[in-house]
PDB file of C-alpha atoms in Angstrom:
ATOM      1  CA  UNK A   1      55.878  90.791 -11.762  1.00 43.00           C
ATOM      2  CA  UNK A   2      56.062  93.559 -14.281  1.00 55.00           C
ATOM      3  CA  UNK A   3      53.730  94.247 -17.306  1.00 85.00           C
ATOM      4  CA  UNK A   4      51.848  91.280 -18.635  1.00 96.00           C
ATOM      5  CA  UNK A   5      51.349  90.861 -22.364  1.00 96.00           C
ATOM      6  CA  UNK A   6      50.416  87.018 -22.810  1.00 97.00           C
ATOM      7  CA  UNK A   7      52.583  84.903 -24.970  1.00 97.00           C
ATOM      8  CA  UNK A   8      53.428  81.165 -25.310  1.00 98.00           C
ATOM      9  CA  UNK A   9      53.545  78.685 -22.269  1.00 98.00           C
ATOM     10  CA  UNK A  10      54.476  75.055 -22.260  1.00 97.00           C
ATOM     11  CA  UNK A  11      54.196  73.205 -25.420  1.00 98.00           C
ATOM     12  CA  UNK A  12      50.321  73.538 -25.846  1.00 98.00           C
ATOM     13  CA  UNK A  13      49.397  77.148 -24.380  1.00 98.00           C
ATOM     14  CA  UNK A  14      49.443  80.713 -26.232  1.00 98.00           C
ATOM     15  CA  UNK A  15      47.895  83.616 -24.433  1.00 98.00           C
ATOM     16  CA  UNK A  16      46.299  86.549 -26.327  1.00 98.00           C
ATOM     17  CA  UNK A  17      45.811  89.096 -24.225  1.00 98.00           C
ATOM     18  CA  UNK A  18      42.305  91.181 -24.656  1.00 98.00           C
ATOM     19  CA  UNK A  19      42.308  95.107 -24.774  1.00 97.00           C
ATOM     20  CA  UNK A  20      39.948  95.334 -21.650  1.00 97.00           C
ATOM     21  CA  UNK A  21      42.031  96.202 -18.697  1.00 96.00           C
ATOM     22  CA  UNK A  22      40.377  97.374 -15.566  1.00 93.00           C
ATOM     23  CA  UNK A  23      40.190  97.091 -12.049  1.00 88.00           C
ATOM     24  CA  UNK A  24      38.347  93.838 -12.317  1.00 90.00           C
ATOM     25  CA  UNK A  25      40.064  92.509 -15.165  1.00 96.00           C
ATOM     26  CA  UNK A  26      43.705  93.495 -14.229  1.00 95.00           C
ATOM     27  CA  UNK A  27      45.747  93.747 -17.721  1.00 97.00           C
ATOM     28  CA  UNK A  28      42.817  92.131 -19.697  1.00 98.00           C
ATOM     29  CA  UNK A  29      41.022  88.911 -20.287  1.00 98.00           C
ATOM     30  CA  UNK A  30      43.443  86.121 -21.313  1.00 98.00           C
ATOM     31  CA  UNK A  31      42.106  84.130 -23.973  1.00 98.00           C
ATOM     32  CA  UNK A  32      43.995  80.743 -24.041  1.00 99.00           C
ATOM     33  CA  UNK A  33      44.606  79.008 -27.449  1.00 98.00           C
ATOM     34  CA  UNK A  34      45.540  75.581 -26.826  1.00 98.00           C
ATOM     35  CA  UNK A  35      47.327  73.256 -29.640  1.00 98.00           C
ATOM     36  CA  UNK A  36      49.029  70.086 -29.548  1.00 98.00           C
ATOM     37  CA  UNK A  37      52.501  70.576 -30.991  1.00 97.00           C
ATOM     38  CA  UNK A  38      52.208  70.456 -35.252  1.00 95.00           C
ATOM     39  CA  UNK A  39      48.610  70.231 -35.035  1.00 96.00           C
ATOM     40  CA  UNK A  40      46.274  72.570 -37.125  1.00 95.00           C
ATOM     41  CA  UNK A  41      43.378  72.195 -34.858  1.00 97.00           C
ATOM     42  CA  UNK A  42      43.057  74.310 -31.553  1.00 98.00           C
ATOM     43  CA  UNK A  43      40.754  74.824 -28.185  1.00 98.00           C
ATOM     44  CA  UNK A  44      39.987  78.468 -27.552  1.00 98.00           C
ATOM     45  CA  UNK A  45      39.139  79.330 -24.151  1.00 99.00           C
ATOM     46  CA  UNK A  46      37.367  82.600 -22.885  1.00 98.00           C
ATOM     47  CA  UNK A  47      37.356  84.451 -26.350  1.00 98.00           C
ATOM     48  CA  UNK A  48      36.807  87.841 -24.032  1.00 98.00           C
ATOM     49  CA  UNK A  49      35.064  90.952 -25.279  1.00 98.00           C
ATOM     50  CA  UNK A  50      33.426  91.689 -28.677  1.00 98.00           C
ATOM     51  CA  UNK A  51      36.625  93.308 -29.967  1.00 98.00           C
ATOM     52  CA  UNK A  52      36.980  92.906 -33.580  1.00 97.00           C
ATOM     53  CA  UNK A  53      40.930  93.302 -33.274  1.00 98.00           C
ATOM     54  CA  UNK A  54      41.181  90.992 -30.335  1.00 98.00           C
ATOM     55  CA  UNK A  55      39.073  88.251 -32.199  1.00 98.00           C
ATOM     56  CA  UNK A  56      41.108  88.664 -35.510  1.00 98.00           C
ATOM     57  CA  UNK A  57      44.191  88.049 -33.643  1.00 98.00           C
ATOM     58  CA  UNK A  58      42.750  84.991 -31.575  1.00 98.00           C
ATOM     59  CA  UNK A  59      41.706  83.522 -34.789  1.00 98.00           C
ATOM     60  CA  UNK A  60      45.266  84.169 -36.431  1.00 97.00           C
ATOM     61  CA  UNK A  61      46.648  82.320 -33.628  1.00 98.00           C
ATOM     62  CA  UNK A  62      43.867  79.434 -33.189  1.00 98.00           C
ATOM     63  CA  UNK A  63      43.931  78.326 -37.078  1.00 96.00           C
ATOM     64  CA  UNK A  64      41.412  75.252 -37.140  1.00 97.00           C
ATOM     65  CA  UNK A  65      39.141  75.579 -34.002  1.00 98.00           C
ATOM     66  CA  UNK A  66      37.475  72.476 -32.785  1.00 98.00           C
ATOM     67  CA  UNK A  67      35.686  74.345 -29.914  1.00 98.00           C
ATOM     68  CA  UNK A  68      35.371  77.395 -28.148  1.00 98.00           C
ATOM     69  CA  UNK A  69      35.159  76.969 -24.279  1.00 98.00           C
ATOM     70  CA  UNK A  70      34.263  79.297 -21.595  1.00 98.00           C
ATOM     71  CA  UNK A  71      35.199  79.368 -18.113  1.00 98.00           C
ATOM     72  CA  UNK A  72      32.228  80.998 -16.523  1.00 98.00           C
ATOM     73  CA  UNK A  73      29.711  83.103 -17.606  1.00 98.00           C
ATOM     74  CA  UNK A  74      31.116  86.656 -16.814  1.00 98.00           C
ATOM     75  CA  UNK A  75      30.705  89.291 -19.744  1.00 98.00           C
ATOM     76  CA  UNK A  76      34.527  89.788 -19.934  1.00 98.00           C
ATOM     77  CA  UNK A  77      35.028  86.018 -20.734  1.00 98.00           C
ATOM     78  CA  UNK A  78      31.694  85.380 -23.019  1.00 98.00           C
ATOM     79  CA  UNK A  79      30.833  88.330 -24.534  1.00 98.00           C
ATOM     80  CA  UNK A  80      32.699  87.661 -27.847  1.00 98.00           C
ATOM     81  CA  UNK A  81      32.349  83.917 -27.849  1.00 98.00           C
ATOM     82  CA  UNK A  82      29.559  83.181 -30.082  1.00 98.00           C
ATOM     83  CA  UNK A  83      30.635  85.691 -32.872  1.00 98.00           C
ATOM     84  CA  UNK A  84      34.094  84.092 -32.637  1.00 98.00           C
ATOM     85  CA  UNK A  85      32.689  80.511 -32.746  1.00 98.00           C
ATOM     86  CA  UNK A  86      30.393  81.437 -35.760  1.00 98.00           C
ATOM     87  CA  UNK A  87      33.600  82.976 -37.445  1.00 97.00           C
ATOM     88  CA  UNK A  88      35.454  79.943 -37.097  1.00 97.00           C
ATOM     89  CA  UNK A  89      32.766  77.575 -37.633  1.00 97.00           C
ATOM     90  CA  UNK A  90      32.385  75.579 -34.137  1.00 98.00           C
ATOM     91  CA  UNK A  91      30.336  75.524 -31.183  1.00 98.00           C
ATOM     92  CA  UNK A  92      30.720  77.209 -27.655  1.00 98.00           C
ATOM     93  CA  UNK A  93      30.848  74.957 -24.674  1.00 98.00           C
ATOM     94  CA  UNK A  94      30.486  75.883 -21.038  1.00 98.00           C
ATOM     95  CA  UNK A  95      28.929  74.149 -17.813  1.00 98.00           C
ATOM     96  CA  UNK A  96      25.979  76.386 -17.930  1.00 98.00           C
ATOM     97  CA  UNK A  97      23.683  75.425 -20.872  1.00 98.00           C
ATOM     98  CA  UNK A  98      22.647  79.156 -21.182  1.00 98.00           C
ATOM     99  CA  UNK A  99      26.321  79.965 -22.220  1.00 98.00           C
ATOM    100  CA  UNK A 100      26.479  77.017 -24.658  1.00 98.00           C
ATOM    101  CA  UNK A 101      25.736  77.476 -28.372  1.00 98.00           C
ATOM    102  CA  UNK A 102      25.621  74.847 -31.150  1.00 97.00           C
ATOM    103  CA  UNK A 103      26.930  72.427 -28.385  1.00 97.00           C
ATOM    104  CA  UNK A 104      26.339  70.271 -25.103  1.00 98.00           C
ATOM    105  CA  UNK A 105      27.286  71.632 -21.904  1.00 98.00           C
ATOM    106  CA  UNK A 106      30.707  70.110 -20.559  1.00 98.00           C
ATOM    107  CA  UNK A 107      30.688  67.676 -17.945  1.00 98.00           C
ATOM    108  CA  UNK A 108      32.925  67.177 -14.958  1.00 98.00           C
ATOM    109  CA  UNK A 109      35.816  64.753 -16.016  1.00 98.00           C
ATOM    110  CA  UNK A 110      35.160  65.041 -19.633  1.00 98.00           C
ATOM    111  CA  UNK A 111      38.191  65.208 -21.947  1.00 98.00           C
ATOM    112  CA  UNK A 112      37.990  67.468 -24.817  1.00 98.00           C
ATOM    113  CA  UNK A 113      40.344  67.138 -27.795  1.00 97.00           C
ATOM    114  CA  UNK A 114      41.467  68.653 -30.752  1.00 97.00           C
ATOM    115  CA  UNK A 115      43.572  66.357 -32.863  1.00 94.00           C
ATOM    116  CA  UNK A 116      46.130  64.865 -30.241  1.00 96.00           C
ATOM    117  CA  UNK A 117      45.388  67.564 -27.840  1.00 98.00           C
ATOM    118  CA  UNK A 118      43.728  65.988 -24.712  1.00 98.00           C
ATOM    119  CA  UNK A 119      42.174  68.727 -22.099  1.00 98.00           C
ATOM    120  CA  UNK A 120      40.325  67.440 -19.072  1.00 98.00           C
ATOM    121  CA  UNK A 121      37.300  69.370 -17.594  1.00 98.00           C
ATOM    122  CA  UNK A 122      37.222  69.961 -13.888  1.00 98.00           C
ATOM    123  CA  UNK A 123      34.104  71.779 -12.432  1.00 98.00           C
ATOM    124  CA  UNK A 124      35.531  74.075  -9.775  1.00 98.00           C
ATOM    125  CA  UNK A 125      32.680  76.268  -8.319  1.00 98.00           C
ATOM    126  CA  UNK A 126      33.278  79.208  -5.964  1.00 97.00           C
ATOM    127  CA  UNK A 127      33.925  82.296  -7.885  1.00 97.00           C
ATOM    128  CA  UNK A 128      30.702  81.707  -9.841  1.00 97.00           C
ATOM    129  CA  UNK A 129      28.388  78.434  -9.680  1.00 97.00           C
ATOM    130  CA  UNK A 130      29.525  77.788 -13.255  1.00 98.00           C
ATOM    131  CA  UNK A 131      33.139  78.187 -12.991  1.00 98.00           C
ATOM    132  CA  UNK A 132      35.355  75.299 -14.499  1.00 98.00           C
ATOM    133  CA  UNK A 133      39.031  74.777 -14.944  1.00 98.00           C
ATOM    134  CA  UNK A 134      41.134  72.987 -17.600  1.00 99.00           C
ATOM    135  CA  UNK A 135      43.673  70.480 -17.120  1.00 98.00           C
ATOM    136  CA  UNK A 136      46.311  70.357 -19.919  1.00 98.00           C
ATOM    137  CA  UNK A 137      47.948  67.238 -18.660  1.00 98.00           C
ATOM    138  CA  UNK A 138      50.827  66.919 -21.068  1.00 98.00           C
ATOM    139  CA  UNK A 139      51.894  70.585 -19.888  1.00 98.00           C
ATOM    140  CA  UNK A 140      51.178  69.979 -16.260  1.00 98.00           C
ATOM    141  CA  UNK A 141      49.195  73.293 -16.424  1.00 98.00           C
ATOM    142  CA  UNK A 142      45.668  74.045 -15.068  1.00 98.00           C
ATOM    143  CA  UNK A 143      43.567  76.853 -16.891  1.00 98.00           C
ATOM    144  CA  UNK A 144      41.997  78.433 -13.715  1.00 98.00           C
ATOM    145  CA  UNK A 145      39.838  81.056 -15.015  1.00 98.00           C
ATOM    146  CA  UNK A 146      38.867  83.459 -12.213  1.00 98.00           C
ATOM    147  CA  UNK A 147      39.272  80.888  -9.637  1.00 98.00           C
ATOM    148  CA  UNK A 148      43.164  81.855  -9.419  1.00 98.00           C
ATOM    149  CA  UNK A 149      44.333  85.277 -10.841  1.00 98.00           C
ATOM    150  CA  UNK A 150      47.804  86.061 -11.905  1.00 97.00           C
ATOM    151  CA  UNK A 151      47.955  88.876  -9.499  1.00 95.00           C
ATOM    152  CA  UNK A 152      45.935  89.537  -6.151  1.00 92.00           C
ATOM    153  CA  UNK A 153      42.919  87.213  -5.313  1.00 92.00           C
ATOM    154  CA  UNK A 154      39.553  86.738  -6.779  1.00 93.00           C
ATOM    155  CA  UNK A 155      36.086  88.311  -5.888  1.00 90.00           C
ATOM    156  CA  UNK A 156      33.451  85.948  -4.507  1.00 93.00           C
ATOM    157  CA  UNK A 157      30.006  87.832  -5.109  1.00 90.00           C
ATOM    158  CA  UNK A 158      27.287  86.126  -3.193  1.00 91.00           C
ATOM    159  CA  UNK A 159      24.770  84.398  -3.936  1.00 93.00           C
ATOM    160  CA  UNK A 160      26.728  83.191  -7.453  1.00 96.00           C
ATOM    161  CA  UNK A 161      29.858  82.608  -5.540  1.00 95.00           C
ATOM    162  CA  UNK A 162      30.120  80.761  -2.550  1.00 95.00           C
ATOM    163  CA  UNK A 163      32.781  80.683  -0.118  1.00 96.00           C
ATOM    164  CA  UNK A 164      32.362  76.945   0.706  1.00 96.00           C
ATOM    165  CA  UNK A 165      32.262  75.678  -2.764  1.00 97.00           C
ATOM    166  CA  UNK A 166      35.443  77.711  -3.348  1.00 97.00           C
ATOM    167  CA  UNK A 167      37.630  76.133  -0.351  1.00 97.00           C
ATOM    168  CA  UNK A 168      36.634  72.842  -1.657  1.00 98.00           C
ATOM    169  CA  UNK A 169      37.548  73.664  -5.327  1.00 98.00           C
ATOM    170  CA  UNK A 170      41.056  74.929  -3.954  1.00 98.00           C
ATOM    171  CA  UNK A 171      41.435  71.777  -2.374  1.00 98.00           C
ATOM    172  CA  UNK A 172      40.491  69.997  -5.611  1.00 98.00           C
ATOM    173  CA  UNK A 173      43.135  71.900  -7.392  1.00 98.00           C
ATOM    174  CA  UNK A 174      45.712  71.488  -4.667  1.00 98.00           C
ATOM    175  CA  UNK A 175      45.310  67.664  -4.797  1.00 98.00           C
ATOM    176  CA  UNK A 176      46.506  67.940  -8.742  1.00 98.00           C
ATOM    177  CA  UNK A 177      49.597  69.490  -7.557  1.00 98.00           C
ATOM    178  CA  UNK A 178      50.397  67.018  -4.800  1.00 98.00           C
ATOM    179  CA  UNK A 179      49.723  64.062  -7.452  1.00 98.00           C
ATOM    180  CA  UNK A 180      52.298  65.540  -9.827  1.00 98.00           C
ATOM    181  CA  UNK A 181      49.536  66.580 -12.469  1.00 98.00           C
ATOM    182  CA  UNK A 182      49.876  70.206 -12.110  1.00 98.00           C
ATOM    183  CA  UNK A 183      52.851  72.564 -12.043  1.00 98.00           C
ATOM    184  CA  UNK A 184      51.868  75.861 -13.211  1.00 98.00           C
ATOM    185  CA  UNK A 185      48.264  77.781 -13.137  1.00 98.00           C
ATOM    186  CA  UNK A 186      47.407  79.540 -16.331  1.00 98.00           C
ATOM    187  CA  UNK A 187      44.705  82.203 -15.203  1.00 98.00           C
ATOM    188  CA  UNK A 188      42.183  84.254 -17.145  1.00 98.00           C
ATOM    189  CA  UNK A 189      43.731  87.490 -15.944  1.00 98.00           C
ATOM    190  CA  UNK A 190      47.168  88.305 -15.107  1.00 98.00           C
ATOM    191  CA  UNK A 191      50.694  86.524 -15.319  1.00 98.00           C
ATOM    192  CA  UNK A 192      50.977  82.786 -15.608  1.00 98.00           C
ATOM    193  CA  UNK A 193      51.899  81.431 -11.956  1.00 98.00           C
ATOM    194  CA  UNK A 194      54.971  78.758 -11.789  1.00 97.00           C
ATOM    195  CA  UNK A 195      54.644  78.240  -8.067  1.00 98.00           C
ATOM    196  CA  UNK A 196      51.219  76.309  -8.253  1.00 98.00           C
ATOM    197  CA  UNK A 197      51.596  75.009  -4.991  1.00 98.00           C
ATOM    198  CA  UNK A 198      52.484  77.773  -3.217  1.00 98.00           C
ATOM    199  CA  UNK A 199      49.946  80.147  -4.811  1.00 98.00           C
ATOM    200  CA  UNK A 200      47.112  77.654  -3.938  1.00 98.00           C
ATOM    201  CA  UNK A 201      48.470  77.591  -0.434  1.00 98.00           C
ATOM    202  CA  UNK A 202      48.472  81.299  -0.268  1.00 97.00           C
ATOM    203  CA  UNK A 203      45.071  81.671  -1.524  1.00 97.00           C
ATOM    204  CA  UNK A 204      43.474  79.138   1.160  1.00 97.00           C
ATOM    205  CA  UNK A 205      45.455  80.933   3.861  1.00 97.00           C
ATOM    206  CA  UNK A 206      44.441  84.353   2.846  1.00 94.00           C
ATOM    207  CA  UNK A 207      40.761  83.241   2.811  1.00 94.00           C
ATOM    208  CA  UNK A 208      41.137  81.684   6.137  1.00 96.00           C
ATOM    209  CA  UNK A 209      42.619  85.138   7.697  1.00 95.00           C
ATOM    210  CA  UNK A 210      39.914  87.239   6.109  1.00 93.00           C
ATOM    211  CA  UNK A 211      37.284  84.680   7.821  1.00 95.00           C
ATOM    212  CA  UNK A 212      39.105  85.334  11.286  1.00 96.00           C
ATOM    213  CA  UNK A 213      38.883  89.188  10.591  1.00 96.00           C
ATOM    214  CA  UNK A 214      35.306  89.212   9.809  1.00 96.00           C
ATOM    215  CA  UNK A 215      34.637  87.046  12.771  1.00 96.00           C
ATOM    216  CA  UNK A 216      36.884  89.592  14.872  1.00 97.00           C
ATOM    217  CA  UNK A 217      34.937  92.316  13.444  1.00 97.00           C
ATOM    218  CA  UNK A 218      31.671  90.789  14.624  1.00 96.00           C
ATOM    219  CA  UNK A 219      32.709  90.321  17.900  1.00 96.00           C
ATOM    220  CA  UNK A 220      33.865  94.269  17.971  1.00 96.00           C
ATOM    221  CA  UNK A 221      30.053  95.085  16.549  1.00 96.00           C
ATOM    222  CA  UNK A 222      28.670  92.820  19.485  1.00 95.00           C
ATOM    223  CA  UNK A 223      27.126  90.456  16.846  1.00 93.00           C
ATOM    224  CA  UNK A 224      27.321  86.734  18.484  1.00 87.00           C
ATOM    225  CA  UNK A 225      24.729  85.061  16.447  1.00 89.00           C
ATOM    226  CA  UNK A 226      24.038  85.326  12.443  1.00 92.00           C
ATOM    227  CA  UNK A 227      20.835  84.665  10.781  1.00 89.00           C
ATOM    228  CA  UNK A 228      20.529  82.564   8.055  1.00 90.00           C
ATOM    229  CA  UNK A 229      19.934  85.417   5.464  1.00 92.00           C
ATOM    230  CA  UNK A 230      22.935  87.717   7.076  1.00 92.00           C
ATOM    231  CA  UNK A 231      24.452  87.987   3.502  1.00 90.00           C
ATOM    232  CA  UNK A 232      21.067  90.051   2.278  1.00 91.00           C
ATOM    233  CA  UNK A 233      21.542  92.305   5.406  1.00 90.00           C
ATOM    234  CA  UNK A 234      21.560  95.988   4.158  1.00 89.00           C
ATOM    235  CA  UNK A 235      23.814  97.376   6.670  1.00 94.00           C
ATOM    236  CA  UNK A 236      26.008  94.831   8.400  1.00 96.00           C
ATOM    237  CA  UNK A 237      28.438  93.824   5.480  1.00 95.00           C
ATOM    238  CA  UNK A 238      29.451  97.466   5.188  1.00 95.00           C
ATOM    239  CA  UNK A 239      30.275  97.823   8.815  1.00 96.00           C
ATOM    240  CA  UNK A 240      32.116  94.633   8.514  1.00 97.00           C
ATOM    241  CA  UNK A 241      33.752  96.355   5.821  1.00 96.00           C
ATOM    242  CA  UNK A 242      34.919  99.392   7.472  1.00 96.00           C
ATOM    243  CA  UNK A 243      36.531  97.432  10.032  1.00 96.00           C
ATOM    244  CA  UNK A 244      38.278  94.624   8.002  1.00 95.00           C
ATOM    245  CA  UNK A 245      39.372  96.649   5.278  1.00 93.00           C
ATOM    246  CA  UNK A 246      40.096 100.141   6.974  1.00 92.00           C
ATOM    247  CA  UNK A 247      43.837 100.078   5.356  1.00 90.00           C
ATOM    248  CA  UNK A 248      42.268  99.536   1.960  1.00 87.00           C
ATOM    249  CA  UNK A 249      41.414 102.721  -0.182  1.00 88.00           C
ATOM    250  CA  UNK A 250      37.535 103.182  -0.301  1.00 89.00           C
ATOM    251  CA  UNK A 251      37.412 102.631  -4.127  1.00 86.00           C
ATOM    252  CA  UNK A 252      37.955  98.944  -3.497  1.00 85.00           C
ATOM    253  CA  UNK A 253      35.123  98.847  -0.684  1.00 90.00           C
ATOM    254  CA  UNK A 254      32.415  97.839  -3.092  1.00 90.00           C
ATOM    255  CA  UNK A 255      34.219  94.678  -4.258  1.00 87.00           C
ATOM    256  CA  UNK A 256      35.010  94.092  -0.376  1.00 90.00           C
ATOM    257  CA  UNK A 257      31.567  94.213   0.541  1.00 93.00           C
ATOM    258  CA  UNK A 258      30.930  91.548  -2.071  1.00 92.00           C
ATOM    259  CA  UNK A 259      33.420  89.374  -0.640  1.00 91.00           C
ATOM    260  CA  UNK A 260      32.214  90.012   2.926  1.00 95.00           C
ATOM    261  CA  UNK A 261      28.641  88.868   2.171  1.00 96.00           C
ATOM    262  CA  UNK A 262      30.023  85.805   0.654  1.00 95.00           C
ATOM    263  CA  UNK A 263      32.143  85.215   4.062  1.00 96.00           C
ATOM    264  CA  UNK A 264      28.887  86.156   6.395  1.00 96.00           C
ATOM    265  CA  UNK A 265      26.840  83.463   4.493  1.00 95.00           C
ATOM    266  CA  UNK A 266      29.847  80.737   4.915  1.00 96.00           C
ATOM    267  CA  UNK A 267      29.932  81.690   8.658  1.00 95.00           C
ATOM    268  CA  UNK A 268      26.157  81.521   9.089  1.00 94.00           C
ATOM    269  CA  UNK A 269      26.231  78.105   7.387  1.00 90.00           C
ATOM    270  CA  UNK A 270      29.141  76.735   9.515  1.00 85.00           C
ATOM    271  CA  UNK A 271      27.364  78.096  12.653  1.00 73.00           C
ATOM    272  CA  UNK A 272      24.237  76.590  11.745  1.00 68.00           C
ATOM    273  CA  UNK A 273      25.916  73.178  11.139  1.00 60.00           C
TER     274      UNK A 273
END
């Protein structure tokens, strides 16, 4: 896909890329400025790190800001949120009340507005309990936060992340595509994704494939029954990682183990029901 530097997408989206690249943040955090064409008022999503240069660039792009919204509580999305909101004179909204500032939490189905701009809130747990996505219906675009990334796949960290909820959220996103309401995905890290249907189908297939690999690893280890608290086991997740991720650089085994713990919790719940 080449380098990613943000830019303008659709008629209502502008991405200002934060200078915080890394293994977990890819090119950096995508701060989205949403504005109806010709309107002075905007909504800013995920202000990102507390970096004066970045927040200056966001403020310049945003103009009048009616609300700051964060897609979930991770620091690479929220660290600069209150400082930025204080600068532009608005509040911070999120699903988690602890992340809100001078504003109420968002609720599923709520329509946020800035002038004539309408953005619908969708609760999409999975990456975290408080993950939300934002539907910019007029552009047939879905801001996915960290639920879908512009490159690779997202990490689900047990217990805040939940694979069962993740599958359900992917289905909800996919239904928006099937209904003709979404064509492109605007993630919080990495490039915009034009083939929403293909990406979401690939994400679901990837997770199912990983689950099958985890189950196969458990069979190799002679484990036929999972305890309800298997995700808290101090040894089993790493043993599974060593089998499933044998061809992956060991520097990635720690986040892989996070995901395996979530997969083991999902399998334990499935076997119990």
